[in-house]
Amino acid sequence: MRNFVVKRGDGAYRFGLLGSAFDDLFNSPWTSNFSNIMRTDIRDEEKHYALDVEVPGFTKDDIKISLENGYLTIEATKEESKENKDNQGNYLRRERHCGSCSRSFYIGDIKKENISANFKDGILTLTIPKENVEEVAAKKYIEIK
């Protein structure tokens, strides 16, 4: 199981790292191929966060990035070719990946104009500016009636 140490005010909670702590719990021989898609490294740089997202086998045109209600969502879709022949003849077997995958991160109230994305060699790099994050309030208790 992955272990993450999240300190108050370090911004890591903004990317939903706590939710991924349970990823390995659900891995099995039947789902392990899917866990390798869109692996993400998150770097804390001086003035921004940098996300390096692995999207092997996809092109820039296969990827869409959206921002809605504070969630940054990365979607990659690869359509299956309906061709049964290539230039040299008929296919006997086709093992090309087709389908879609997505990953979402909570980034809060950041404008899309301030986020940049670059794609090179199967790695999508997103740059997200650090905003003034309000300090998390002290723990409060809810009265049970």
XYZ file of N, CA and C in Angstrom:
435
model
N 0.849 -1.170 0.000
C 0.000 0.000 0.000
C 0.895 1.234 0.000
N 0.494 2.245 -0.730
C 1.259 3.488 -0.772
C 1.009 4.286 0.491
N 2.042 4.953 0.954
C 1.903 5.809 2.126
C 2.246 7.234 1.727
N 1.386 8.147 2.060
C 1.618 9.557 1.792
C 1.538 10.305 3.111
N 2.469 11.207 3.307
C 2.416 12.066 4.471
C 1.958 13.428 3.974
N 0.830 13.852 4.447
C 0.271 15.125 4.019
C 0.285 16.067 5.207
N 0.992 17.170 5.049
C 1.069 18.160 6.117
C 0.100 19.285 5.813
N -0.428 19.864 6.844
C -1.356 20.975 6.665
C -0.664 22.099 5.903
N -1.354 22.563 4.865
C -0.841 23.702 4.117
C 0.174 23.346 3.045
N 0.494 22.035 2.858
C 1.484 21.722 1.837
C 0.869 21.586 0.449
N -0.456 21.662 0.364
C -1.124 21.639 -0.923
C -1.346 20.254 -1.488
N -0.771 19.210 -0.910
C -0.915 17.858 -1.455
C -2.364 17.396 -1.447
N -3.125 17.843 -0.466
C -4.523 17.431 -0.400
C -5.304 17.918 -1.614
N -4.823 18.962 -2.255
C -5.525 19.517 -3.409
C -5.542 18.549 -4.579
N -4.623 17.620 -4.612
C -4.548 16.693 -5.730
C -5.142 15.337 -5.399
N -5.811 15.217 -4.286
C -6.490 13.979 -3.951
C -5.561 12.834 -3.636
N -4.383 13.110 -3.087
C -3.429 12.047 -2.810
C -3.944 11.059 -1.784
N -4.768 11.515 -0.880
C -5.256 10.594 0.142
C -6.114 9.500 -0.471
N -6.872 9.824 -1.496
C -7.719 8.823 -2.128
C -6.922 7.741 -2.830
N -5.730 8.072 -3.330
C -4.946 7.076 -4.048
C -4.181 6.148 -3.113
N -4.237 6.399 -1.821
C -3.533 5.534 -0.880
C -4.098 4.126 -0.895
N -5.316 3.962 -1.393
C -5.949 2.650 -1.408
C -5.879 1.977 -2.779
N -5.188 2.590 -3.747
C -5.129 2.021 -5.093
C -4.625 0.586 -5.094
N -3.535 0.325 -4.391
C -2.938 -1.000 -4.416
C -3.834 -2.050 -3.788
N -4.714 -1.650 -2.900
C -5.610 -2.585 -2.242
C -6.501 -3.300 -3.248
N -6.861 -2.605 -4.319
C -7.790 -3.161 -5.283
C -7.110 -3.751 -6.512
N -5.773 -3.747 -6.550
C -5.081 -4.342 -7.685
C -5.189 -5.853 -7.625
N -5.420 -6.443 -8.755
C -5.468 -7.893 -8.862
C -4.929 -8.257 -10.236
N -4.705 -9.541 -10.510
C -4.216 -9.907 -11.845
C -5.145 -9.451 -12.963
N -6.440 -9.287 -12.664
C -7.391 -8.901 -13.699
C -7.429 -7.395 -13.920
N -7.012 -6.609 -12.950
C -7.069 -5.150 -13.100
C -5.699 -4.508 -13.159
N -4.623 -5.267 -13.029
C -3.294 -4.666 -12.933
C -2.907 -3.904 -14.191
N -3.391 -4.300 -15.365
C -3.061 -3.561 -16.580
C -3.621 -2.150 -16.540
N -4.776 -1.972 -15.939
C -5.390 -0.656 -15.882
C -4.690 0.258 -14.890
N -4.031 -0.300 -13.887
C -3.378 0.537 -12.885
C -2.123 1.195 -13.429
N -1.621 0.728 -14.573
C -0.419 1.310 -15.155
C -0.726 2.493 -16.056
N -1.999 2.745 -16.308
C -2.377 3.833 -17.199
C -2.517 5.122 -16.391
N -1.957 6.178 -16.909
C -2.051 7.522 -16.325
C -1.386 7.629 -14.953
N -0.287 6.934 -14.777
C 0.481 7.133 -13.543
C 0.958 8.580 -13.529
N 0.934 9.185 -12.357
C 1.189 10.620 -12.258
C 2.210 10.933 -11.181
N 3.181 11.765 -11.530
C 4.122 12.323 -10.562
C 3.715 13.773 -10.348
N 3.682 14.201 -9.091
C 3.328 15.586 -8.769
C 4.520 16.221 -8.077
N 5.027 17.304 -8.683
C 6.172 18.015 -8.117
C 5.718 19.354 -7.558
N 6.254 19.705 -6.406
C 5.991 21.000 -5.784
C 7.159 21.904 -6.143
N 6.940 22.809 -7.094
C 7.984 23.725 -7.511
C 7.740 25.062 -6.816
N 8.645 25.993 -6.985
C 8.584 27.232 -6.213
C 7.274 27.997 -6.392
N 6.853 28.208 -7.633
C 5.663 29.022 -7.874
C 4.486 28.236 -8.441
N 4.673 26.938 -8.654
C 3.599 26.132 -9.236
C 3.776 24.657 -8.887
N 2.734 23.891 -9.203
C 2.803 22.437 -9.124
C 2.965 21.930 -10.550
N 3.729 20.871 -10.716
C 3.895 20.249 -12.026
C 3.429 18.802 -11.938
N 2.545 18.424 -12.838
C 2.050 17.053 -12.904
C 2.596 16.416 -14.169
N 3.258 15.280 -14.029
C 3.728 14.501 -15.171
C 2.857 13.261 -15.249
N 2.045 13.175 -16.283
C 1.072 12.091 -16.434
C 1.508 11.199 -17.594
N 1.682 9.902 -17.317
C 2.042 8.953 -18.366
C 0.803 8.581 -19.170
N 0.869 8.797 -20.474
C -0.205 8.386 -21.376
C 0.415 7.709 -22.601
N 1.068 6.562 -22.387
C 1.747 5.893 -23.501
C 0.752 5.371 -24.529
N 1.140 5.476 -25.786
C 0.291 4.975 -26.860
C -0.761 5.960 -27.331
N -0.884 7.080 -26.654
C -1.852 8.099 -27.051
C -1.120 9.247 -27.731
N -1.827 9.953 -28.609
C -1.281 11.152 -29.228
C -1.905 12.375 -28.555
N -1.379 13.521 -28.880
C -1.911 14.778 -28.334
C -3.392 14.930 -28.667
N -3.787 14.501 -29.862
C -5.185 14.631 -30.285
C -6.118 13.658 -29.569
N -5.574 12.605 -28.963
C -6.384 11.629 -28.218
C -6.737 12.116 -26.817
N -6.105 13.206 -26.363
C -6.208 13.642 -24.966
C -7.043 14.912 -24.859
N -7.928 14.936 -23.873
C -8.722 16.135 -23.565
C -8.540 16.442 -22.083
N -8.403 17.729 -21.773
C -8.257 18.179 -20.389
C -9.391 19.151 -20.110
N -10.121 18.910 -19.023
C -11.230 19.803 -18.683
C -11.110 20.245 -17.230
N -11.772 21.350 -16.932
C -11.795 21.900 -15.581
C -13.238 22.237 -15.259
N -13.774 21.576 -14.218
C -15.170 21.797 -13.857
C -15.338 21.624 -12.354
N -15.949 22.621 -11.728
C -16.221 22.600 -10.284
C -14.978 22.297 -9.456
N -13.842 22.841 -9.867
C -12.605 22.663 -9.121
C -11.863 21.373 -9.423
N -12.400 20.519 -10.297
C -11.753 19.259 -10.650
C -11.124 19.360 -12.032
N -9.841 19.039 -12.101
C -9.120 18.952 -13.355
C -9.203 17.493 -13.803
N -9.770 17.254 -14.982
C -9.943 15.888 -15.475
C -9.169 15.715 -16.771
N -8.400 14.640 -16.824
C -7.637 14.287 -18.011
C -8.275 13.029 -18.586
N -8.676 13.094 -19.847
C -9.293 11.947 -20.515
C -8.490 11.615 -21.764
N -8.241 10.333 -21.977
C -7.547 9.877 -23.178
C -8.391 8.782 -23.822
N -8.626 8.912 -25.124
C -9.454 7.950 -25.850
C -8.750 7.542 -27.134
N -8.675 6.251 -27.356
C -8.087 5.723 -28.582
C -9.125 4.828 -29.236
N -9.506 5.187 -30.444
C -10.523 4.435 -31.174
C -9.905 3.215 -31.841
N -10.695 2.160 -31.948
C -10.243 0.944 -32.619
C -10.392 1.117 -34.120
N -9.351 0.754 -34.850
C -9.420 0.803 -36.306
C -10.273 -0.363 -36.789
N -11.158 -0.096 -37.721
C -12.039 -1.136 -38.259
C -11.393 -1.870 -39.440
N -10.209 -1.431 -39.832
C -9.530 -2.054 -40.969
C -9.106 -3.479 -40.634
N -9.308 -4.395 -41.575
C -8.859 -5.774 -41.410
C -7.582 -6.043 -42.187
N -7.094 -5.023 -42.918
C -5.882 -5.181 -43.718
C -4.939 -4.021 -43.433
N -3.656 -4.283 -43.613
C -2.688 -3.202 -43.642
C -2.070 -3.206 -45.039
N -0.958 -2.522 -45.243
C -0.350 -2.445 -46.575
C 0.172 -3.784 -47.077
N 0.526 -4.688 -46.157
C 1.092 -5.969 -46.565
C 0.063 -7.105 -46.616
N -1.155 -6.921 -46.171
C -2.135 -7.993 -46.232
C -3.086 -7.985 -45.054
N -3.766 -9.119 -44.835
C -4.747 -9.246 -43.759
C -4.069 -9.448 -42.414
N -4.700 -8.923 -41.375
C -4.221 -9.163 -40.020
C -4.638 -10.569 -39.592
N -3.748 -11.287 -38.943
C -4.098 -12.555 -38.319
C -4.482 -12.336 -36.866
N -3.871 -11.337 -36.254
C -4.143 -11.014 -34.853
C -3.859 -9.534 -34.656
N -4.686 -8.858 -33.853
C -4.478 -7.436 -33.564
C -4.461 -7.249 -32.063
N -3.391 -6.675 -31.544
C -3.240 -6.476 -30.102
C -3.021 -5.015 -29.750
N -3.536 -4.129 -30.529
C -3.402 -2.701 -30.240
C -4.421 -2.289 -29.197
N -3.993 -1.406 -28.323
C -4.870 -0.902 -27.263
C -5.906 0.046 -27.858
N -7.125 -0.118 -27.437
C -8.156 0.857 -27.768
C -9.043 1.001 -26.539
N -9.679 2.116 -26.421
C -10.526 2.369 -25.269
C -10.246 3.747 -24.710
N -10.621 3.947 -23.457
C -10.429 5.262 -22.851
C -10.061 5.106 -21.385
N -9.468 6.156 -20.861
C -9.134 6.212 -19.442
C -9.216 7.670 -19.014
N -9.389 7.886 -17.725
C -9.450 9.263 -17.225
C -8.937 9.303 -15.801
N -8.557 10.489 -15.404
C -8.054 10.722 -14.057
C -8.442 12.140 -13.672
N -8.892 12.326 -12.428
C -9.305 13.650 -11.956
C -8.527 14.032 -10.714
N -8.274 15.329 -10.590
C -7.587 15.889 -9.431
C -8.365 17.116 -8.971
N -8.566 17.236 -7.682
C -9.201 18.441 -7.157
C -8.126 19.510 -7.019
N -8.309 20.637 -7.708
C -7.317 21.708 -7.639
C -7.908 23.005 -7.115
N -9.182 23.018 -6.811
C -9.796 24.205 -6.237
C -10.148 25.246 -7.276
N -10.175 26.480 -6.839
C -10.641 27.592 -7.661
C -9.484 28.199 -8.443
N -9.049 27.509 -9.478
C -7.973 28.003 -10.336
C -8.546 28.163 -11.738
N -8.255 29.291 -12.374
C -8.774 29.558 -13.717
C -8.012 28.731 -14.750
N -8.733 28.251 -15.772
C -8.107 27.406 -16.790
C -7.035 28.166 -17.570
N -7.171 29.483 -17.654
C -6.184 30.282 -18.375
C -4.814 30.224 -17.702
N -4.783 29.900 -16.408
C -3.526 29.866 -15.668
C -2.857 28.494 -15.692
N -3.502 27.507 -16.306
C -2.966 26.150 -16.371
C -2.394 25.931 -17.763
N -1.187 25.375 -17.833
C -0.602 25.077 -19.141
C -0.339 23.579 -19.248
N -0.350 23.087 -20.484
C -0.143 21.660 -20.732
C 0.785 21.473 -21.922
N 1.709 20.530 -21.789
C 2.617 20.155 -22.870
C 2.628 18.639 -22.981
N 2.795 18.134 -24.201
C 2.814 16.691 -24.429
C 4.040 16.328 -25.247
N 4.843 15.393 -24.715
C 6.039 14.956 -25.429
C 6.385 13.541 -24.993
N 6.622 12.674 -25.962
C 7.075 11.300 -25.719
C 6.185 10.533 -24.750
N 4.879 10.681 -24.879
C 3.949 9.930 -24.037
C 3.767 10.482 -22.637
N 4.329 11.655 -22.354
C 4.193 12.293 -21.039
C 3.462 13.620 -21.211
N 2.353 13.762 -20.511
C 1.602 15.011 -20.476
C 2.044 15.764 -19.226
N 2.570 16.968 -19.399
C 3.025 17.777 -18.268
C 2.093 18.966 -18.100
N 1.496 19.069 -16.921
C 0.604 20.176 -16.592
C 1.281 21.058 -15.562
N 1.164 22.361 -15.744
C 1.694 23.325 -14.786
C 0.512 24.072 -14.191
N 0.383 23.974 -12.867
C -0.746 24.579 -12.159
C -0.185 25.565 -11.143
N -0.556 26.843 -11.248
C 0.008 27.839 -10.332
C -0.445 27.605 -8.898
N 0.425 27.972 -7.983
C 0.049 27.920 -6.568
C -0.795 29.149 -6.278
N -1.909 28.928 -5.691
C -2.780 30.022 -5.289
C -2.651 30.172 -3.785
N -3.113 31.285 -3.261
C -3.130 31.449 -1.814
C -4.170 30.503 -1.244
N -3.693 29.457 -0.623
C -4.582 28.455 -0.051
C -4.867 28.851 1.386
N -6.146 28.920 1.697
C -6.497 29.261 3.071
C -6.073 28.139 3.995
N -5.574 28.506 5.138
C -5.152 27.521 6.136
C -6.367 26.722 6.583
N -6.179 25.431 6.725
C -7.268 24.565 7.166
C -7.618 24.923 8.602
N -8.905 25.111 8.840
C -9.356 25.493 10.179
C -9.081 24.374 11.170
N -8.987 24.755 12.428
C -8.763 23.770 13.483
C -9.919 22.785 13.516
N -9.664 21.629 14.050
C -10.679 20.583 14.132
C -11.860 21.065 14.951
N -13.050 20.821 14.414
C -14.278 21.195 15.113
C -15.130 19.948 15.241
N -15.872 19.891 16.308
C -16.707 18.726 16.565
C -18.167 19.072 16.333
N -18.908 18.109 15.814
C -20.335 18.256 15.570
C -21.071 17.568 16.712
N -22.005 18.280 17.288
C -22.777 17.710 18.392
C -23.756 16.677 17.855
N -23.822 15.547 18.519
C -24.763 14.491 18.145
C -25.990 14.627 19.017
N -27.163 14.694 18.395
C -28.414 14.860 19.149
C -29.186 13.571 19.191
